[in-house]
mmCIF file of C-alpha atoms in Angstrom:
data_model
loop_
_atom_site.group_PDB
_atom_site.id
_atom_site.type_symbol
_atom_site.label_atom_id
_atom_site.label_comp_id
_atom_site.label_asym_id
_atom_site.label_seq_id
_atom_site.Cartn_x
_atom_site.Cartn_y
_atom_site.Cartn_z
ATOM 1 C CA ASN D 153 4.390 -3.522 -14.409
ATOM 2 C CA VAL D 154 5.991 -5.111 -11.366
ATOM 3 C CA GLN D 155 3.776 -8.070 -10.515
ATOM 4 C CA THR D 156 3.817 -9.778 -7.191
ATOM 5 C CA PRO D 157 1.711 -12.482 -5.468
ATOM 6 C CA ASP D 158 0.418 -9.662 -3.279
ATOM 7 C CA PRO D 159 -2.517 -7.957 -5.183
ATOM 8 C CA SER D 160 -2.177 -4.754 -3.007
ATOM 9 C CA THR D 161 1.010 -3.823 -4.683
ATOM 10 C CA GLU D 162 -0.557 -3.250 -8.150
ATOM 11 C CA LEU D 163 -3.536 -2.049 -9.900
ATOM 12 C CA ALA D 164 -6.826 -3.887 -9.837
ATOM 13 C CA PRO D 165 -7.480 -5.845 -12.982
ATOM 14 C CA TYR D 166 -10.542 -3.668 -13.797
ATOM 15 C CA THR D 167 -8.520 -0.396 -13.373
ATOM 16 C CA ALA D 168 -5.541 -1.799 -15.374
ATOM 17 C CA GLU D 169 -7.943 -2.569 -18.257
ATOM 18 C CA ARG D 170 -9.480 0.858 -18.119
ATOM 19 C CA LEU D 171 -6.003 2.394 -18.384
ATOM 20 C CA ARG D 172 -5.184 0.053 -21.295
ATOM 21 C CA GLU D 173 -8.301 1.486 -23.058
ATOM 22 C CA VAL D 174 -7.534 5.215 -22.530
ATOM 23 C CA THR D 175 -3.783 4.762 -23.581
ATOM 24 C CA ALA D 176 -4.508 2.590 -26.561
ATOM 25 C CA GLU D 177 -3.736 3.865 -30.167
ATOM 26 C CA GLY D 178 -6.775 5.469 -31.579
ATOM 27 C CA PHE D 179 -8.392 6.528 -28.276
ATOM 28 C CA THR D 180 -9.842 10.110 -28.875
ATOM 29 C CA GLY D 181 -10.431 11.301 -25.329
ATOM 30 C CA PRO D 182 -7.991 12.609 -22.768
ATOM 31 C CA THR D 183 -4.900 10.374 -22.197
ATOM 32 C CA PRO D 184 -3.242 10.185 -18.875
ATOM 33 C CA GLU D 185 0.628 10.212 -18.561
ATOM 34 C CA LEU D 186 1.666 7.426 -16.261
ATOM 35 C CA LEU D 187 4.688 8.210 -14.047
ATOM 36 C CA ALA D 188 6.234 5.703 -11.574
ATOM 37 C CA PRO D 189 7.889 4.986 -9.289
ATOM 38 C CA LEU D 190 7.460 8.238 -7.399
ATOM 39 C CA ARG D 191 7.152 9.322 -3.806
ATOM 40 C CA VAL D 192 5.254 12.514 -3.320
ATOM 41 C CA LEU D 193 7.339 15.001 -1.147
ATOM 42 C CA ARG D 194 4.818 17.901 -0.903
ATOM 43 C CA VAL D 195 2.244 19.957 -2.569
ATOM 44 C CA GLU D 196 2.681 23.750 -3.036
ATOM 45 C CA GLU D 197 0.509 26.505 -4.347
ATOM 46 C CA ALA D 198 1.934 27.760 -7.593
ATOM 47 C CA SER D 199 2.615 31.471 -7.938
ATOM 48 C CA GLU D 200 0.903 31.452 -11.380
ATOM 49 C CA GLY D 201 -2.203 29.657 -9.895
ATOM 50 C CA GLY D 202 -2.940 26.021 -9.375
ATOM 51 C CA TYR D 203 -0.645 23.619 -7.580
ATOM 52 C CA ASN D 204 2.746 21.947 -7.970
ATOM 53 C CA VAL D 205 3.115 18.323 -6.885
ATOM 54 C CA VAL D 206 6.792 17.758 -6.060
ATOM 55 C CA ALA D 207 7.848 14.095 -6.107
ATOM 56 C CA ALA D 208 11.110 12.255 -6.048
ATOM 57 C CA TRP D 209 11.998 9.349 -8.222
ATOM 58 C CA LYS D 210 12.491 6.045 -6.470
ATOM 59 C CA LYS D 211 14.613 3.081 -7.602
ATOM 60 C CA GLN D 212 13.130 1.241 -10.550
ATOM 61 C CA GLU D 213 12.323 -2.282 -9.625
ATOM 62 C CA ALA D 214 13.192 -5.191 -11.934
ATOM 63 C CA GLN D 215 10.294 -6.378 -13.975
ATOM 64 C CA LEU D 216 8.810 -9.325 -12.101
ATOM 65 C CA ARG D 217 6.125 -11.582 -13.428
ATOM 66 C CA PRO D 218 5.310 -14.595 -11.215
ATOM 67 C CA GLU D 219 5.375 -18.018 -12.918
ATOM 68 C CA GLY D 220 1.925 -18.783 -14.342
ATOM 69 C CA SER D 221 0.695 -15.170 -14.046
ATOM 70 C CA LEU D 222 -2.239 -14.539 -16.351
ATOM 71 C CA ARG D 223 -1.958 -10.726 -15.846
ATOM 72 C CA ARG D 224 -1.004 -8.794 -18.978
ATOM 73 C CA PRO D 225 1.966 -6.311 -18.496
ATOM 74 C CA PHE D 226 0.839 -2.618 -19.071
ATOM 75 C CA GLU D 227 2.380 -0.825 -21.924
ATOM 76 C CA GLY D 228 2.642 2.871 -22.138
ATOM 77 C CA ALA D 229 4.198 4.221 -18.881
ATOM 78 C CA ALA D 230 6.763 7.018 -19.247
ATOM 79 C CA PRO D 231 10.308 6.056 -18.555
ATOM 80 C CA PRO D 232 11.441 6.742 -14.896
ATOM 81 C CA GLY D 233 13.833 9.576 -14.028
ATOM 82 C CA ALA D 234 17.127 9.237 -12.209
ATOM 83 C CA GLU D 235 16.773 7.784 -8.568
ATOM 84 C CA GLY D 236 16.410 10.703 -6.028
ATOM 85 C CA SER D 237 15.866 13.371 -8.702
ATOM 86 C CA GLU D 238 12.711 15.491 -8.264
ATOM 87 C CA LEU D 239 9.766 15.969 -10.630
ATOM 88 C CA VAL D 240 7.263 18.739 -10.454
ATOM 89 C CA VAL D 241 3.840 18.242 -11.846
ATOM 90 C CA HIS D 242 1.586 21.293 -12.279
ATOM 91 C CA THR D 243 -2.258 21.026 -11.904
ATOM 92 C CA ALA D 244 -4.946 23.704 -12.056
ATOM 93 C CA GLN D 245 -7.043 21.768 -9.554
ATOM 94 C CA PRO D 246 -6.118 20.859 -5.993
ATOM 95 C CA PRO D 247 -4.827 17.304 -5.838
ATOM 96 C CA VAL D 248 -7.299 14.915 -4.369
ATOM 97 C CA LEU D 249 -4.747 12.160 -3.298
ATOM 98 C CA CYS D 250 -0.956 12.043 -3.392
ATOM 99 C CA THR D 251 0.499 8.795 -2.256
ATOM 100 C CA GLY D 252 3.544 8.877 -0.211
ATOM 101 C CA PHE D 253 2.303 11.013 2.736
ATOM 102 C CA GLU D 254 2.694 9.713 6.261
ATOM 103 C CA GLY D 255 -0.137 7.390 7.424
ATOM 104 C CA SER D 256 -2.247 8.063 10.528
ATOM 105 C CA VAL D 257 0.001 6.036 12.792
ATOM 106 C CA ALA D 258 3.127 7.903 11.770
ATOM 107 C CA ALA D 259 1.294 11.277 12.128
ATOM 108 C CA ILE D 260 -0.519 10.821 15.375
ATOM 109 C CA GLY D 261 0.674 7.514 16.963
ATOM 110 C CA ARG D 262 4.366 8.011 16.394
ATOM 111 C CA ASP D 263 5.165 7.867 20.210
ATOM 112 C CA LEU D 264 3.436 4.507 20.591
ATOM 113 C CA PHE D 265 5.194 2.571 17.739
ATOM 114 C CA ASP D 266 8.627 2.266 16.471
ATOM 115 C CA LEU D 267 8.440 2.740 12.626
ATOM 116 C CA ALA D 268 10.437 0.966 9.777
ATOM 117 C CA ASP D 269 12.679 3.115 7.497
ATOM 118 C CA ASP D 270 11.321 4.307 4.186
ATOM 119 C CA SER D 271 13.255 1.955 2.187
ATOM 120 C CA GLY D 272 10.400 -0.506 1.785
ATOM 121 C CA ASN D 273 7.981 -0.518 -1.192
ATOM 122 C CA GLY D 274 4.427 0.911 -1.209
ATOM 123 C CA CYS D 275 2.730 0.226 2.168
ATOM 124 C CA LEU D 276 5.882 -1.285 3.580
ATOM 125 C CA ALA D 277 7.653 2.004 3.681
ATOM 126 C CA GLY D 278 7.670 3.552 7.180
ATOM 127 C CA ALA D 279 5.280 0.924 8.550
ATOM 128 C CA PRO D 280 4.781 0.467 12.296
ATOM 129 C CA LEU D 281 6.945 -2.227 13.712
ATOM 130 C CA LEU D 282 4.752 -5.011 15.190
ATOM 131 C CA THR D 283 4.960 -8.367 16.881
ATOM 132 C CA ALA D 284 3.490 -11.466 15.118
ATOM 133 C CA GLU D 285 0.314 -10.562 16.997
ATOM 134 C CA ASP D 286 0.142 -6.904 15.641
ATOM 135 C CA GLU D 287 1.231 -5.533 19.009
ATOM 136 C CA SER D 288 3.541 -2.535 19.155
ATOM 137 C CA THR D 289 7.202 -3.372 19.704
ATOM 138 C CA LYS D 290 7.544 -0.166 21.634
ATOM 139 C CA THR D 291 4.403 -0.032 23.740
ATOM 140 C CA PRO D 292 3.104 -3.372 25.280
ATOM 141 C CA GLY D 293 -0.638 -3.705 25.168
ATOM 142 C CA VAL D 294 -1.060 -1.315 22.220
ATOM 143 C CA PHE D 295 -2.339 -3.347 19.186
ATOM 144 C CA LEU D 296 -2.853 -2.090 15.608
ATOM 145 C CA VAL D 297 -5.501 -3.130 13.099
ATOM 146 C CA GLY D 298 -6.076 -1.606 9.697
ATOM 147 C CA PRO D 299 -4.364 -0.784 6.386
ATOM 148 C CA THR D 300 -0.945 0.063 8.083
ATOM 149 C CA VAL D 301 -0.385 -3.358 9.338
ATOM 150 C CA VAL D 302 2.698 -5.148 7.778
ATOM 151 C CA GLN D 303 3.921 -8.579 8.524
ATOM 152 C CA GLY D 304 7.279 -9.491 6.911
ATOM 153 C CA GLU D 305 6.873 -8.683 3.191
ATOM 154 C CA LEU D 306 3.078 -8.760 3.354
ATOM 155 C CA SER D 307 1.074 -5.536 3.701
ATOM 156 C CA PHE D 308 -2.549 -5.448 4.743
ATOM 157 C CA CYS D 309 -3.561 -2.250 2.866
ATOM 158 C CA PHE D 310 -7.002 -3.365 1.856
ATOM 159 C CA VAL D 311 -10.045 -4.115 3.965
ATOM 160 C CA TYR D 312 -10.398 -7.552 2.481
ATOM 161 C CA LYS D 313 -6.861 -8.316 3.744
ATOM 162 C CA PHE D 314 -6.597 -6.507 7.041
ATOM 163 C CA ARG D 315 -9.893 -7.828 8.405
ATOM 164 C CA GLN D 316 -8.274 -11.252 8.371
ATOM 165 C CA ARG D 317 -6.038 -9.944 11.145
ATOM 166 C CA PHE D 318 -8.783 -8.808 13.544
ATOM 167 C CA GLY D 319 -8.951 -12.402 14.964
ATOM 168 C CA ILE D 320 -5.299 -12.499 15.658
ATOM 169 C CA VAL D 321 -5.453 -9.379 17.812
ATOM 170 C CA ALA D 322 -8.627 -10.540 19.504
ATOM 171 C CA ASP D 323 -7.015 -13.878 20.218
ATOM 172 C CA ALA D 324 -3.929 -12.080 21.767
ATOM 173 C CA ILE D 325 -5.990 -9.884 23.935
ATOM 174 C CA SER D 326 -8.330 -12.617 25.088
ATOM 175 C CA ARG D 327 -5.483 -15.034 25.884
ATOM 176 C CA GLY D 328 -3.845 -12.201 27.823
ATOM 177 C CA LEU D 329 -7.088 -12.031 29.805
ATOM 178 C CA GLY D 330 -6.927 -15.760 30.579
ATOM 179 C CA ARG D 331 -9.709 -16.717 28.122
ATOM 180 C CA ASP D 332 -9.692 -20.026 26.171
ATOM 181 C CA THR D 333 -9.678 -19.041 22.480
ATOM 182 C CA LYS D 334 -9.149 -22.457 20.712
ATOM 183 C CA ALA D 335 -12.737 -22.886 19.402
ATOM 184 C CA ALA D 336 -13.008 -19.211 18.320
ATOM 185 C CA VAL D 337 -9.774 -19.292 16.489
ATOM 186 C CA GLN D 338 -10.626 -22.611 14.747
ATOM 187 C CA GLY D 339 -13.952 -21.011 13.628
ATOM 188 C CA LEU D 340 -12.119 -18.012 12.186
ATOM 189 C CA ARG D 341 -9.616 -20.250 10.364
ATOM 190 C CA GLN D 342 -12.443 -22.202 8.758
ATOM 191 C CA ALA D 343 -13.991 -18.955 7.589
ATOM 192 C CA ASN D 344 -10.581 -17.601 6.199
ATOM 193 C CA MET D 345 -10.691 -14.805 8.661
ATOM 194 C CA TYR D 346 -7.478 -15.610 10.638
ATOM 195 C CA MET D 347 -4.436 -14.834 8.467
ATOM 196 C CA ASN D 348 -1.220 -15.583 10.311
#
């Protein structure tokens, strides 16, 4: 229920509405149990069969609703556990996705980037440290594009957001090669494809 001006930090309106439907009183199908804020630590095969997803409770954020927000708060989430305590969820099927694992940069590009600590929220936790032009602060000439790009408090987790940073990287590389980029940058700005 934490709402921010950054849509990548919360559920899409369509998904939130579908959750409201399946958790509403009188719904007769299976009802999910919503647990947050958690960070998945590991997935283990259970001795009795199936899998155990082991997660740690994170600090509960204060409820935030930006002024003028038309989004309805979601009712029905389970109360959070004590910060740092672990929760084990058993499932008969292999988990498809468990958020909280290292991203590809942390896993295979660790030696090219300095990484932020894990104290940030969502995509901000453990993000690669970058210059204003999305260049590694550790390895000059190595640029990053994609969903792990973070600038300040803004994360570019989704394609419609991170594609707006491609022009910034292309501009930096082109200027480094001595090219005039003013007209190209102006065109990208007019098309809302240059987010700085």
